[in-house]
Short mmCIF file of C-alpha atoms in Angstrom, two decimals:
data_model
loop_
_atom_site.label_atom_id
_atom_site.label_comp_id
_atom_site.label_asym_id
_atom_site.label_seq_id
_atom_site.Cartn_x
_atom_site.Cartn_y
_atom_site.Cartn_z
CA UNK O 24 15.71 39.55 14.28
CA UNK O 25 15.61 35.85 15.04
CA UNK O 26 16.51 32.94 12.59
CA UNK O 27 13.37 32.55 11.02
CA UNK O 28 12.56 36.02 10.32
CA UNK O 29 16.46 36.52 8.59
CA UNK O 30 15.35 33.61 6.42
CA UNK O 31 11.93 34.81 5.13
CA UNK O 32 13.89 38.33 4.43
CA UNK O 33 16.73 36.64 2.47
CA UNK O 34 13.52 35.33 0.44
CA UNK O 35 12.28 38.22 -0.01
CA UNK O 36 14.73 40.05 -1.05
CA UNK O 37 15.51 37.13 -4.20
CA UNK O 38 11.78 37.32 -4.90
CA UNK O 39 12.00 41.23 -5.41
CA UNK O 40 15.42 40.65 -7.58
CA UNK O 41 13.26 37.96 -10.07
CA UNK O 42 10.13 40.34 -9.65
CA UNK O 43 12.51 44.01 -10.54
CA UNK O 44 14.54 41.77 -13.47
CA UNK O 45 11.21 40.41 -15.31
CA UNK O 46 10.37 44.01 -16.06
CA UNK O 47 6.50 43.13 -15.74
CA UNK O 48 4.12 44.85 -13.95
CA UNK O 49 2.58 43.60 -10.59
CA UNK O 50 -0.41 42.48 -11.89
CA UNK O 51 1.43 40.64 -15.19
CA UNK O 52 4.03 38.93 -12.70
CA UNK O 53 1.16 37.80 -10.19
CA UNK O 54 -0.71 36.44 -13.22
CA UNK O 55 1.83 34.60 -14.60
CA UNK O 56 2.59 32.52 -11.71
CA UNK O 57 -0.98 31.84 -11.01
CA UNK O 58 -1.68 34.50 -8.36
CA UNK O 59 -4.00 37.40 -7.41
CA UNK O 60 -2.01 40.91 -7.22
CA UNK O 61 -2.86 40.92 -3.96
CA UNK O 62 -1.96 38.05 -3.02
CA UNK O 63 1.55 38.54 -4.52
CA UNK O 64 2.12 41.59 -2.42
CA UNK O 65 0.98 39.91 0.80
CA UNK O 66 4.13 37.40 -0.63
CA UNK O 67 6.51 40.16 -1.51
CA UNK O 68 5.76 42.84 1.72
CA UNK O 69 5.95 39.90 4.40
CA UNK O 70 2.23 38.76 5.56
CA UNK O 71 1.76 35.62 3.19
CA UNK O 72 5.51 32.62 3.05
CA UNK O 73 6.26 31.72 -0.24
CA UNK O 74 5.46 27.78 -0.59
CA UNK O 75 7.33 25.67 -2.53
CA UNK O 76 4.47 25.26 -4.91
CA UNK O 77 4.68 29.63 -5.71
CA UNK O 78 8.79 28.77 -6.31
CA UNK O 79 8.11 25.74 -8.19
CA UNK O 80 6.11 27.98 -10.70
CA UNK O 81 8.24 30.68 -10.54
CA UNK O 82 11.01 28.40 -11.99
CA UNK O 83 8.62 27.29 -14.55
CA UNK O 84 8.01 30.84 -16.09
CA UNK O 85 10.55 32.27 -15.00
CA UNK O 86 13.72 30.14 -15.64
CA UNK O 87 15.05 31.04 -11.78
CA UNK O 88 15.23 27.70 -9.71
CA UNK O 89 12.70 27.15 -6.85
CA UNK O 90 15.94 26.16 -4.56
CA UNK O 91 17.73 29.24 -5.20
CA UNK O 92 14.72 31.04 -4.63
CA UNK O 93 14.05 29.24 -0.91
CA UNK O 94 17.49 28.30 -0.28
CA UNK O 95 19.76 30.53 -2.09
CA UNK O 96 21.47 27.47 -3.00
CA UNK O 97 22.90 26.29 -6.44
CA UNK O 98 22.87 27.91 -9.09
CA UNK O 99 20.18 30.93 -9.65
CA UNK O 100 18.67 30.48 -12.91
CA UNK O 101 18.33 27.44 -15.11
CA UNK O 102 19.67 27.83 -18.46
CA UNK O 103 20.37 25.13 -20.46
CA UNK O 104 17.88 22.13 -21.51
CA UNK O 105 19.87 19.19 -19.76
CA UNK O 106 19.21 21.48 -16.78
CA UNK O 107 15.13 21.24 -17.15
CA UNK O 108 13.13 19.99 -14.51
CA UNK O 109 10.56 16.64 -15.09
CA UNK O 110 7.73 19.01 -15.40
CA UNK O 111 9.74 21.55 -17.76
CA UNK O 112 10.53 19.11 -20.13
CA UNK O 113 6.80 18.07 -20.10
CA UNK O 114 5.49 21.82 -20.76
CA UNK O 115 8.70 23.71 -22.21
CA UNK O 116 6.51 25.70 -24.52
CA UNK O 117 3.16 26.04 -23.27
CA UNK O 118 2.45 29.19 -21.17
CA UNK O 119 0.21 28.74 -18.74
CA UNK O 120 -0.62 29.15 -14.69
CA UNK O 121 1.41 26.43 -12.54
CA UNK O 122 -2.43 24.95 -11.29
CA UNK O 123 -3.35 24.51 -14.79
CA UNK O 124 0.24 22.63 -15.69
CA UNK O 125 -0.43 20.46 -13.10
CA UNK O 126 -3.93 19.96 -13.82
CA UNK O 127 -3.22 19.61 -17.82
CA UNK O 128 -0.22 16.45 -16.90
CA UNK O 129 -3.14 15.26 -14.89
CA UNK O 130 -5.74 15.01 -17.73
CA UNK O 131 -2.53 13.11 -20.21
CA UNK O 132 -1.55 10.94 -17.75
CA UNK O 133 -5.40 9.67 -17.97
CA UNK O 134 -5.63 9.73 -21.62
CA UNK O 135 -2.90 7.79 -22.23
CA UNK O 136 -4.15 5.37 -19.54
CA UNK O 137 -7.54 5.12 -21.21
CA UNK O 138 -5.94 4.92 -24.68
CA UNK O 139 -3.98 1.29 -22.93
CA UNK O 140 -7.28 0.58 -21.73
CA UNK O 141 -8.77 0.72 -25.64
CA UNK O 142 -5.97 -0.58 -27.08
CA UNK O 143 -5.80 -3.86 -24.95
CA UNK O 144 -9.78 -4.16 -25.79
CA UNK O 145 -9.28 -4.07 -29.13
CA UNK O 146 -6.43 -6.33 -28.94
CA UNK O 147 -8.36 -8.81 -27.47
CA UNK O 148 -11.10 -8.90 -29.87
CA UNK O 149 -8.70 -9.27 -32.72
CA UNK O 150 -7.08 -12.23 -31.13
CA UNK O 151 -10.62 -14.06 -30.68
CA UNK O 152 -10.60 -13.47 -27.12
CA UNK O 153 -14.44 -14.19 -26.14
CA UNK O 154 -15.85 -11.04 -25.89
CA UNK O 155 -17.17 -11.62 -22.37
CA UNK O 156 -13.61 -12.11 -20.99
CA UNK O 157 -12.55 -8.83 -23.02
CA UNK O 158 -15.67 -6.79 -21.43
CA UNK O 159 -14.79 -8.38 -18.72
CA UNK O 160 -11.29 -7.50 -18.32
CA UNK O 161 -11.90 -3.61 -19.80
CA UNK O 162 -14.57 -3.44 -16.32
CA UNK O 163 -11.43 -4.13 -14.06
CA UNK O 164 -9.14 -1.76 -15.83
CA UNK O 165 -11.34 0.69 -15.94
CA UNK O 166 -12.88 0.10 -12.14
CA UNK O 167 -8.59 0.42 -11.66
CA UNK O 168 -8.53 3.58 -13.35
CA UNK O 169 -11.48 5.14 -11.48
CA UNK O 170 -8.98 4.11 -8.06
CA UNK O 171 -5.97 5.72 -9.81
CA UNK O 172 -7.86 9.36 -9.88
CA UNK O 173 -9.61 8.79 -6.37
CA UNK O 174 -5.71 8.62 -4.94
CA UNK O 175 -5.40 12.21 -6.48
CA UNK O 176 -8.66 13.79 -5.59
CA UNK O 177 -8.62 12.35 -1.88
CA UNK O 178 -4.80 14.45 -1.95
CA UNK O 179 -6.47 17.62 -3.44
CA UNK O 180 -8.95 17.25 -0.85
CA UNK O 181 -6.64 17.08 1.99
CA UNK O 182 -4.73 20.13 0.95
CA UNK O 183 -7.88 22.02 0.65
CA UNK O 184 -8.68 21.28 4.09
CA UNK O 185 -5.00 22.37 5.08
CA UNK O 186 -6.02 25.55 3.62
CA UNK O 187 -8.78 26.62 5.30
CA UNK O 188 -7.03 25.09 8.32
CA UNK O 189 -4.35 27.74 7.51
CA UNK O 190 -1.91 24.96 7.70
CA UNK O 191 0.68 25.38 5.75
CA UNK O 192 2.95 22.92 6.08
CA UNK O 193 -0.11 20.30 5.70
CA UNK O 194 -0.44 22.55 2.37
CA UNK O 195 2.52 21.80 1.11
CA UNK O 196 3.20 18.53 2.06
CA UNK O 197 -0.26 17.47 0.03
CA UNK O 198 0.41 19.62 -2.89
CA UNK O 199 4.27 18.13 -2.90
CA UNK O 200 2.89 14.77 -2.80
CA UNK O 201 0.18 15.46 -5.77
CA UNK O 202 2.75 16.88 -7.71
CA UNK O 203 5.57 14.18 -7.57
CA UNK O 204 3.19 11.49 -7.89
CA UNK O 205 1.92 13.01 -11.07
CA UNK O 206 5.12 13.09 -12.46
CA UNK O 207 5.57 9.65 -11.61
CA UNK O 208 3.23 8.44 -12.74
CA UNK O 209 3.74 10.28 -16.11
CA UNK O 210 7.23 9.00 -16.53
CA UNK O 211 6.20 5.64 -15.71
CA UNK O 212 9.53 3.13 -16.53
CA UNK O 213 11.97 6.32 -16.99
CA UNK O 214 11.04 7.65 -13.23
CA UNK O 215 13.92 6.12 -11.74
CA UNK O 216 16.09 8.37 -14.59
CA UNK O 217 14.70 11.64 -14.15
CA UNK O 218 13.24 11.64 -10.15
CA UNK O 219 16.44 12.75 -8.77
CA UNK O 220 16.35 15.93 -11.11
CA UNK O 221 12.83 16.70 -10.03
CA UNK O 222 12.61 19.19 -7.14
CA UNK O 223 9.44 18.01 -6.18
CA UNK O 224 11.00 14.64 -5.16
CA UNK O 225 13.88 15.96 -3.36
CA UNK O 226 11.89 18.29 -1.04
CA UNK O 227 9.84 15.12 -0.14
CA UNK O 228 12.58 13.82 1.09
CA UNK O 229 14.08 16.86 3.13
CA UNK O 230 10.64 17.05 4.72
CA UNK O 231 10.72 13.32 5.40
CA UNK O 232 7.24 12.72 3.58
CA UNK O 233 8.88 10.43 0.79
CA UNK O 234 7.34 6.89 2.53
CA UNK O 235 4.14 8.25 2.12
CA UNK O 236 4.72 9.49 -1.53
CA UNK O 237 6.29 5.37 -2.04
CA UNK O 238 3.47 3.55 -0.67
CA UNK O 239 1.15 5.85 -3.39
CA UNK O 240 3.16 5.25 -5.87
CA UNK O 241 3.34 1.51 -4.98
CA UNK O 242 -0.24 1.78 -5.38
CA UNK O 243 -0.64 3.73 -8.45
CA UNK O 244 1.92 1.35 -10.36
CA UNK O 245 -0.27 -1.46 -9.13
CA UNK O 246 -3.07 -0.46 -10.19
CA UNK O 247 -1.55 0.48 -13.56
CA UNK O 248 0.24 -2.94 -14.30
CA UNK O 249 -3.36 -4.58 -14.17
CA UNK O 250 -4.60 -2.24 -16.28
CA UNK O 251 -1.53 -3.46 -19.10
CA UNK O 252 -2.43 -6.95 -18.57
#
């Protein structure tokens, strides 16, 4: 058995231990984590890796932490609330897939963009700003907004590409960087507090994609501080 394939057992063999202690059914495990049965067993007999995406979801509903699950490292489950990842903290009580989590911070991150956007309008016009300056200045934020959720659908595009390219590690890399800018860009001033705790940030970095996840975010913030001008 070489390196590689010891690895993907040892995960395998924590995947069946989080699969056998939830006390669900195949189906009802697969579905909680956002995947078809099938799919799940192609994850559980061999055929189909787990991605750090499937572990990072598994932690979510699960409470047992995606590096354990990989890496067998740390501890195995998290249990406490100073222990919560980012994106736990942001959805500790709602149940739902990992694709619609991510796709739910997604739509609040906008809303509360387009609320600044509204609120600075209004602002304006209360302060006699001449109305042409304030339509003026809500075109750009918006126009800056519209860039903001091209950076994320040009990154879900790319890792739909890796899939039907059946490459994974393009996969992951895209979904990685979608994720931890989202969070980001979510946390806004308090990133710098709470990135080291997010595991999406520190696999980044261990797969040496984190200067192309800064110069997006370097963007993104950009775009953003116009936007609370």
């Amino acid at each position: 058995m070489t390196e590689l394939e010891q690895y993907k057992q040892e995960v395998r063999e924590r995947l069946k231990k989080i699969f056998k202690a939830s006390g669900k059914s195949s189906r009802a495990f697969s579905e909680s984590i956002g995947l078809k049965p099938t799919s799940f067993h192609k994850v559980l007999t061999g055929p189909a890796g787990l991605t750090i995406p499937l572990a990072n979801s598994i932690e979510l509903k699960h409470g047992y932490r995606a590096e354990w699950i990989l890496n067998g490292k740390g501890n195995m489950k998290v249990s406490k609330r100073s222990q919560l990842s980012p994106l736990e903290i942001c959805f500790l009580d709602v149940s739902f897939s990992s694709s619609q989590k991510w796709s739910i911070l997604e739509l609040l991150i906008f809303e509360k963009l387009n609320k600044n956007i509204d609120d600075q309008y209004w602002k304006n016009l209360r302060e006699r700003v001449d109305s042409k300056i304030a339509d003026s200045k809500r075109s750009v934020s918006q126009l800056n907004l519209e860039r903001i959720s091209q950076v994320f659908s040009e990154l879900r595009e790319e890792e739909k590409t890796s899939i039907e390219n059946h490459d994974t590690q393009g996969q992951n890399k895209y979904a990685l960087l979608t994720q931890t800018l989202l969070l980001a860009t979510y946390f806004a001033d308090k990133w710098c507090g709470v990135k080291n705790e997010c595991a999406e940030y520190q696999e980044l970095q261990t797969e040496d994609n984190l200067s192309d996840f800064e110069k997006l975010h370097s963007y993104i913030n950009s775009l953003k501080e116009e936007i609370r001008e």
